[in-house]
Coordinates of C-alpha atoms in Angstrom, one line a residue:
M33 CA 14.8 -24.1 79.4
P34 CA 16.4 -25.6 82.5
L35 CA 14.8 -28.3 84.7
R36 CA 11.5 -27.1 86.2
S37 CA 11.9 -28.6 89.7
Y38 CA 15.5 -29.3 90.5
G39 CA 16.5 -30.5 94.0
V40 CA 17.7 -33.3 96.1
L41 CA 15.8 -36.2 97.8
A42 CA 17.2 -37.3 101.2
A43 CA 15.8 -40.7 102.1
R44 CA 16.7 -44.3 102.8
A45 CA 16.8 -47.0 100.1
V46 CA 14.3 -49.8 100.7
A47 CA 14.2 -51.8 97.4
R48 CA 15.6 -51.7 93.8
R49 CA 14.7 -53.2 90.4
R50 CA 16.9 -53.5 87.3
E51 CA 15.3 -53.0 83.9
G52 CA 18.3 -54.0 82.0
A53 CA 18.2 -52.9 78.3
S54 CA 14.4 -52.9 77.9
E55 CA 12.5 -50.3 75.9
T56 CA 12.9 -47.5 78.6
P57 CA 15.9 -48.8 80.5
H58 CA 16.4 -47.4 84.0
Y59 CA 17.7 -48.6 87.3
Q60 CA 14.8 -48.1 89.7
I61 CA 15.2 -47.3 93.4
H62 CA 12.4 -47.3 96.0
L63 CA 13.1 -44.8 98.8
A64 CA 11.3 -43.6 101.9
D65 CA 11.9 -40.4 103.9
Q66 CA 11.5 -40.0 107.7
A67 CA 7.8 -39.2 107.4
G68 CA 7.2 -42.4 105.5
T69 CA 6.6 -40.8 102.1
A70 CA 7.7 -43.1 99.3
Y71 CA 9.6 -42.1 96.2
R72 CA 11.1 -43.7 93.2
A73 CA 14.4 -42.7 91.7
A74 CA 14.6 -43.6 87.9
V75 CA 18.3 -43.7 87.0
N76 CA 19.0 -43.9 83.2
V77 CA 21.3 -46.7 82.1
L78 CA 21.0 -46.2 78.3
S79 CA 21.0 -43.1 76.2
Q80 CA 18.5 -42.4 73.4
Q81 CA 21.2 -40.7 71.5
A82 CA 24.3 -42.4 70.1
P83 CA 26.7 -43.5 71.6
S84 CA 24.1 -45.3 73.7
E85 CA 26.4 -46.3 76.7
L86 CA 26.4 -43.9 79.6
L87 CA 29.6 -42.5 81.2
Y88 CA 29.9 -43.7 84.8
L89 CA 32.1 -42.9 87.8
A90 CA 31.9 -44.0 91.4
V91 CA 34.0 -42.1 93.9
E92 CA 34.3 -44.4 96.9
D93 CA 35.6 -41.9 99.4
F94 CA 34.0 -38.6 98.2
A95 CA 34.9 -35.4 100.0
H96 CA 33.7 -32.0 98.9
P97 CA 32.5 -28.8 100.6
L98 CA 28.9 -29.4 99.3
L99 CA 28.5 -32.2 101.9
Q100 CA 28.2 -29.5 104.6
T101 CA 25.2 -28.0 102.8
L102 CA 23.0 -31.1 102.4
P103 CA 19.7 -31.4 104.1
A104 CA 19.3 -33.7 107.1
P105 CA 19.2 -37.5 106.4
G106 CA 15.7 -38.6 105.6
A107 CA 14.4 -35.0 105.1
G108 CA 12.6 -35.9 101.9
W109 CA 12.5 -33.6 98.9
T110 CA 14.4 -30.2 99.1
P111 CA 14.3 -27.8 96.2
L112 CA 17.7 -26.4 95.3
A113 CA 18.6 -23.0 93.8
S114 CA 20.7 -23.5 90.7
G115 CA 23.8 -21.6 91.7
P116 CA 27.1 -22.0 93.5
G117 CA 27.7 -22.1 97.2
G118 CA 25.0 -24.6 98.1
A119 CA 24.2 -28.2 97.5
A120 CA 23.4 -28.0 93.8
L121 CA 25.6 -30.1 91.5
D122 CA 27.5 -28.9 88.5
F123 CA 29.8 -31.4 86.8
I124 CA 31.8 -28.6 85.1
R125 CA 31.8 -25.7 87.6
G126 CA 31.6 -27.6 90.9
N127 CA 34.9 -29.5 90.5
L128 CA 33.3 -32.6 91.8
F129 CA 35.5 -35.1 90.0
D130 CA 37.9 -35.5 87.1
P131 CA 35.9 -36.3 83.9
A132 CA 38.8 -38.3 82.6
L133 CA 38.0 -41.0 85.1
M134 CA 34.5 -41.6 83.7
R135 CA 34.1 -44.8 81.7
P136 CA 31.3 -45.9 79.2
L137 CA 29.4 -48.9 80.4
P138 CA 26.6 -51.0 78.7
P139 CA 23.3 -51.3 80.7
E140 CA 23.4 -55.1 81.0
V141 CA 25.6 -57.8 79.6
T142 CA 26.3 -61.4 80.7
G143 CA 28.7 -61.7 83.5
D144 CA 29.4 -60.2 86.9
D145 CA 30.4 -56.6 87.7
N146 CA 30.8 -55.6 84.0
D147 CA 27.8 -53.4 83.3
L148 CA 26.1 -50.3 84.6
G149 CA 23.3 -52.2 86.3
D150 CA 25.9 -54.3 88.2
K151 CA 27.8 -51.2 89.4
L152 CA 24.7 -49.4 90.6
D153 CA 23.4 -52.6 92.2
H154 CA 26.6 -53.0 94.2
Y155 CA 26.2 -49.6 95.9
V156 CA 22.4 -49.5 96.3
R157 CA 22.3 -52.9 97.8
R158 CA 24.9 -51.8 100.4
A159 CA 22.6 -48.8 101.2
I160 CA 19.5 -51.1 101.5
G161 CA 21.4 -53.5 103.8
D162 CA 22.8 -50.8 106.1
P163 CA 20.1 -49.4 108.4
G164 CA 22.2 -46.3 109.1
A165 CA 22.8 -45.5 105.4
S166 CA 21.4 -42.3 103.9
V167 CA 20.8 -41.7 100.2
Y168 CA 20.7 -38.4 98.4
V169 CA 19.3 -38.3 94.9
F170 CA 19.8 -35.1 92.8
G171 CA 17.6 -34.4 89.8
E172 CA 14.1 -33.3 88.8
R173 CA 11.1 -34.2 90.8
W174 CA 7.8 -35.5 89.4
G175 CA 4.5 -35.9 91.4
P176 CA 3.0 -36.4 93.8
E177 CA 0.3 -37.9 91.7
P178 CA -2.6 -38.5 94.2
S179 CA -4.6 -40.9 92.1
T180 CA -1.8 -42.8 90.3
R181 CA 0.2 -45.7 91.8
D182 CA 3.9 -45.9 91.1
K183 CA 4.3 -48.1 88.0
I184 CA 7.3 -50.0 89.4
F185 CA 6.8 -50.4 93.2
G186 CA 3.0 -49.8 93.5
F187 CA 2.9 -47.2 96.2
L188 CA 0.4 -44.3 96.3
P189 CA 0.7 -41.5 95.4
G190 CA 3.2 -41.8 92.6
N191 CA 6.2 -39.7 93.4
G192 CA 9.9 -39.5 92.4
V193 CA 13.0 -38.2 90.9
H194 CA 14.5 -38.5 87.4
D195 CA 17.3 -36.8 85.4
V196 CA 19.8 -38.3 87.8
H197 CA 22.7 -37.4 85.4
M198 CA 24.5 -34.5 83.8
N199 CA 21.9 -31.9 82.6
Q200 CA 23.8 -29.5 80.4
G201 CA 25.7 -29.5 77.1
N202 CA 22.9 -31.6 75.5
S203 CA 22.3 -31.9 71.8
G204 CA 19.2 -32.4 69.6
R205 CA 15.8 -32.3 71.3
F206 CA 17.4 -32.5 74.8
H207 CA 18.9 -29.1 74.3
Q208 CA 15.9 -27.6 76.0
D209 CA 16.9 -29.3 79.3
D210 CA 20.2 -27.5 79.6
G211 CA 21.1 -25.4 82.6
V212 CA 23.9 -24.8 85.0
W213 CA 24.1 -26.0 88.6
Q214 CA 21.3 -28.5 88.0
D215 CA 23.2 -31.8 87.4
G216 CA 21.9 -35.1 88.8
G217 CA 23.8 -37.6 90.9
L218 CA 23.6 -40.1 93.7
L219 CA 25.3 -39.8 97.1
I220 CA 25.3 -42.6 99.7
H221 CA 26.5 -42.0 103.3
L222 CA 27.7 -45.0 105.2
P223 CA 28.2 -43.5 108.7
G224 CA 29.5 -46.8 110.2
E225 CA 32.4 -46.5 107.7
S226 CA 32.7 -42.7 107.9
R227 CA 32.4 -42.8 104.1
W228 CA 30.5 -41.0 101.4
I229 CA 30.1 -42.7 98.0
A230 CA 29.3 -40.5 95.0
I231 CA 28.0 -41.8 91.7
F232 CA 28.0 -39.6 88.6
L233 CA 26.5 -40.3 85.2
A234 CA 26.7 -38.5 81.9
F235 CA 25.7 -39.1 78.2
Q236 CA 28.6 -39.4 75.8
S237 CA 26.7 -36.9 73.5
Q238 CA 27.0 -34.1 76.1
A239 CA 29.6 -31.4 75.9
W240 CA 32.0 -30.6 78.7
H241 CA 32.4 -26.9 77.9
T242 CA 29.1 -25.1 78.3
D243 CA 27.8 -21.5 78.6
D244 CA 27.8 -20.2 82.2
V245 CA 24.3 -18.9 81.9
T246 CA 22.4 -21.3 79.6
G247 CA 24.4 -24.5 80.0
H248 CA 24.3 -24.9 76.2
S249 CA 27.3 -26.4 74.5
L250 CA 30.2 -24.1 73.5
V251 CA 31.9 -24.9 70.2
A252 CA 35.5 -25.8 71.1
A253 CA 38.4 -24.3 69.2
P254 CA 39.9 -26.5 66.5
G255 CA 42.4 -28.9 68.0
R256 CA 41.2 -28.4 71.5
P257 CA 41.8 -31.5 73.7
A258 CA 38.9 -33.5 75.1
A259 CA 37.9 -33.2 78.7
G260 CA 40.4 -35.0 80.9
E261 CA 43.2 -34.8 78.3
E262 CA 44.3 -31.2 78.9
P263 CA 48.0 -30.8 79.2
V264 CA 48.1 -28.4 82.2
R265 CA 46.5 -29.4 85.5
I266 CA 46.3 -28.2 89.1
V267 CA 48.3 -30.7 91.2
A268 CA 48.7 -29.0 94.6
A269 CA 47.7 -26.0 96.8
L270 CA 48.8 -24.6 100.1
A271 CA 45.5 -23.3 101.5
N272 CA 46.4 -23.0 105.2
P273 CA 50.0 -21.7 105.5
V274 CA 51.7 -21.4 108.9
G275 CA 51.1 -18.0 110.5
P276 CA 48.4 -15.4 110.9
A277 CA 46.4 -13.9 108.0
P278 CA 47.1 -12.7 105.4
E279 CA 48.7 -16.0 104.6
N280 CA 51.1 -16.9 101.7
E281 CA 48.8 -19.3 99.9
T282 CA 50.0 -21.0 96.8
V283 CA 48.7 -23.1 93.9
T284 CA 50.9 -25.5 91.8
V285 CA 50.1 -26.5 88.2
L286 CA 51.9 -29.1 86.1
N287 CA 52.4 -29.3 82.3
A288 CA 52.0 -33.0 81.9
S289 CA 52.4 -32.9 78.1
A290 CA 55.5 -33.5 76.0
A291 CA 55.5 -29.9 74.6
P292 CA 55.7 -26.4 76.1
V293 CA 52.4 -24.6 76.8
D294 CA 52.2 -20.8 76.6
L295 CA 50.2 -19.6 79.6
A296 CA 49.5 -16.1 78.2
G297 CA 45.9 -15.3 79.0
W298 CA 45.4 -18.3 81.3
S299 CA 44.1 -17.7 84.9
L300 CA 43.0 -19.4 88.1
S301 CA 39.6 -18.9 89.6
D302 CA 38.3 -19.5 93.1
R303 CA 34.8 -20.5 94.2
A304 CA 33.6 -16.9 94.1
K305 CA 35.1 -16.6 90.5
H306 CA 37.9 -14.2 91.5
L307 CA 40.5 -14.4 88.8
R308 CA 44.3 -14.7 89.3
P309 CA 46.2 -14.4 86.0
L310 CA 49.0 -16.8 85.3
P311 CA 52.4 -15.3 84.2
P312 CA 52.6 -15.3 80.4
G313 CA 55.2 -17.4 78.7
P314 CA 56.0 -21.1 78.1
L315 CA 55.7 -23.7 80.8
A316 CA 58.1 -26.4 79.7
A317 CA 57.1 -30.0 79.2
G318 CA 56.9 -31.8 82.5
A319 CA 57.5 -28.6 84.5
F320 CA 55.7 -27.3 87.6
L321 CA 54.7 -23.7 88.3
T322 CA 54.0 -22.7 91.9
L323 CA 52.6 -19.2 92.2
P324 CA 51.2 -17.2 95.1
A325 CA 47.5 -16.9 95.3
G326 CA 47.8 -13.2 96.0
P327 CA 44.8 -11.0 97.0
E328 CA 42.9 -12.1 93.9
L329 CA 42.4 -15.7 94.8
Q330 CA 40.7 -16.7 98.1
L331 CA 41.7 -20.1 99.3
G332 CA 39.6 -20.4 102.5
N333 CA 40.5 -22.8 105.3
G334 CA 36.8 -23.8 105.4
G335 CA 37.0 -25.6 102.0
G336 CA 37.1 -24.2 98.5
A337 CA 37.4 -24.8 94.8
I338 CA 40.2 -23.9 92.3
T339 CA 39.6 -23.8 88.6
L340 CA 42.1 -23.4 85.7
L341 CA 40.8 -21.4 82.7
D342 CA 42.3 -21.0 79.3
P343 CA 42.5 -17.7 77.3
A344 CA 39.0 -18.2 76.1
G345 CA 37.8 -18.5 79.7
L346 CA 36.9 -22.2 79.3
K347 CA 37.6 -24.6 82.1
V348 CA 40.7 -26.7 81.6
H349 CA 40.9 -28.4 85.0
G350 CA 39.4 -28.0 88.5
V351 CA 39.8 -29.3 92.0
A352 CA 38.0 -28.9 95.4
Y353 CA 39.0 -29.4 99.0
T354 CA 37.1 -29.6 102.3
A355 CA 37.7 -27.9 105.6
D356 CA 38.9 -31.2 107.1
Q357 CA 41.5 -31.5 104.3
A358 CA 42.7 -27.9 105.0
R359 CA 42.7 -28.1 108.8
R360 CA 46.5 -28.9 109.1
E361 CA 48.4 -25.7 109.1
G362 CA 51.3 -25.7 106.7
W363 CA 50.4 -28.8 104.8
T364 CA 50.2 -28.8 101.1
L365 CA 47.1 -30.4 99.6
T366 CA 47.7 -32.7 96.6
F367 CA 45.1 -33.5 93.9

């Protein structure tokens, strides 16, 4: 069963509290929307399933088409439909980041800038100290609880967001929380720097290949590489060629491995899931393949996503680009 009340909180950060590695360890954030409604974001920093350390990634200059679909700063809680084309997050299908860049971090250890609490604190304190900063917290809402004060910050009514992490490919008793287009995350907008910061968290026990309907883990084929270690990757695209439509758009893939890869049955997919088959046959080690997008693949100038699928239809790699990145006619985007 997917999350019951998935959405995004648009607010400003006003305080934070670290719980370290206590019994129910979270990094707690106190937020307030434009109407003055208080919320608490409870961000997991330790897994109840082994391995206990969470996977973490911060993208310091985040750019993605979903930024154009967010609610207004300070708008409070907005429910989100769990599907593509809007603001909902999906770590696998949304091409938000490269999973290979995530790193496991302990919740709290002695020293500076070496644990998950330190990393979160670095960015949240920036948001608290910047009066123009906006924070967007994706996850599942709880409350409001009219007669219950918040247990951390004391405001009334109790109200907040949790599950601020990947919410699919779970194992054990958390299997029931699986769903697609319902992942959690934290976005911070610093308008004075013209910068978006994105923070993504996942549990090491979660799978990176999941069913497109249920979000449940798919059993990988024997010998299948782990997420981020696939040999073939999308490295470039020409989304806005010179000249009027229809344009000669292209996508370039690279075999980064030391051995040839047979591309028979492989395909490229756009944001609307149109499929463009790759030519069968081996792609030599270290070789590039540039192929026309053709009528099957729609690479819009207003931003888009490109996903590489193997013969089983499982995602191998994915990228995304914004309208701003595609605005220059004739320029090839590199990923």
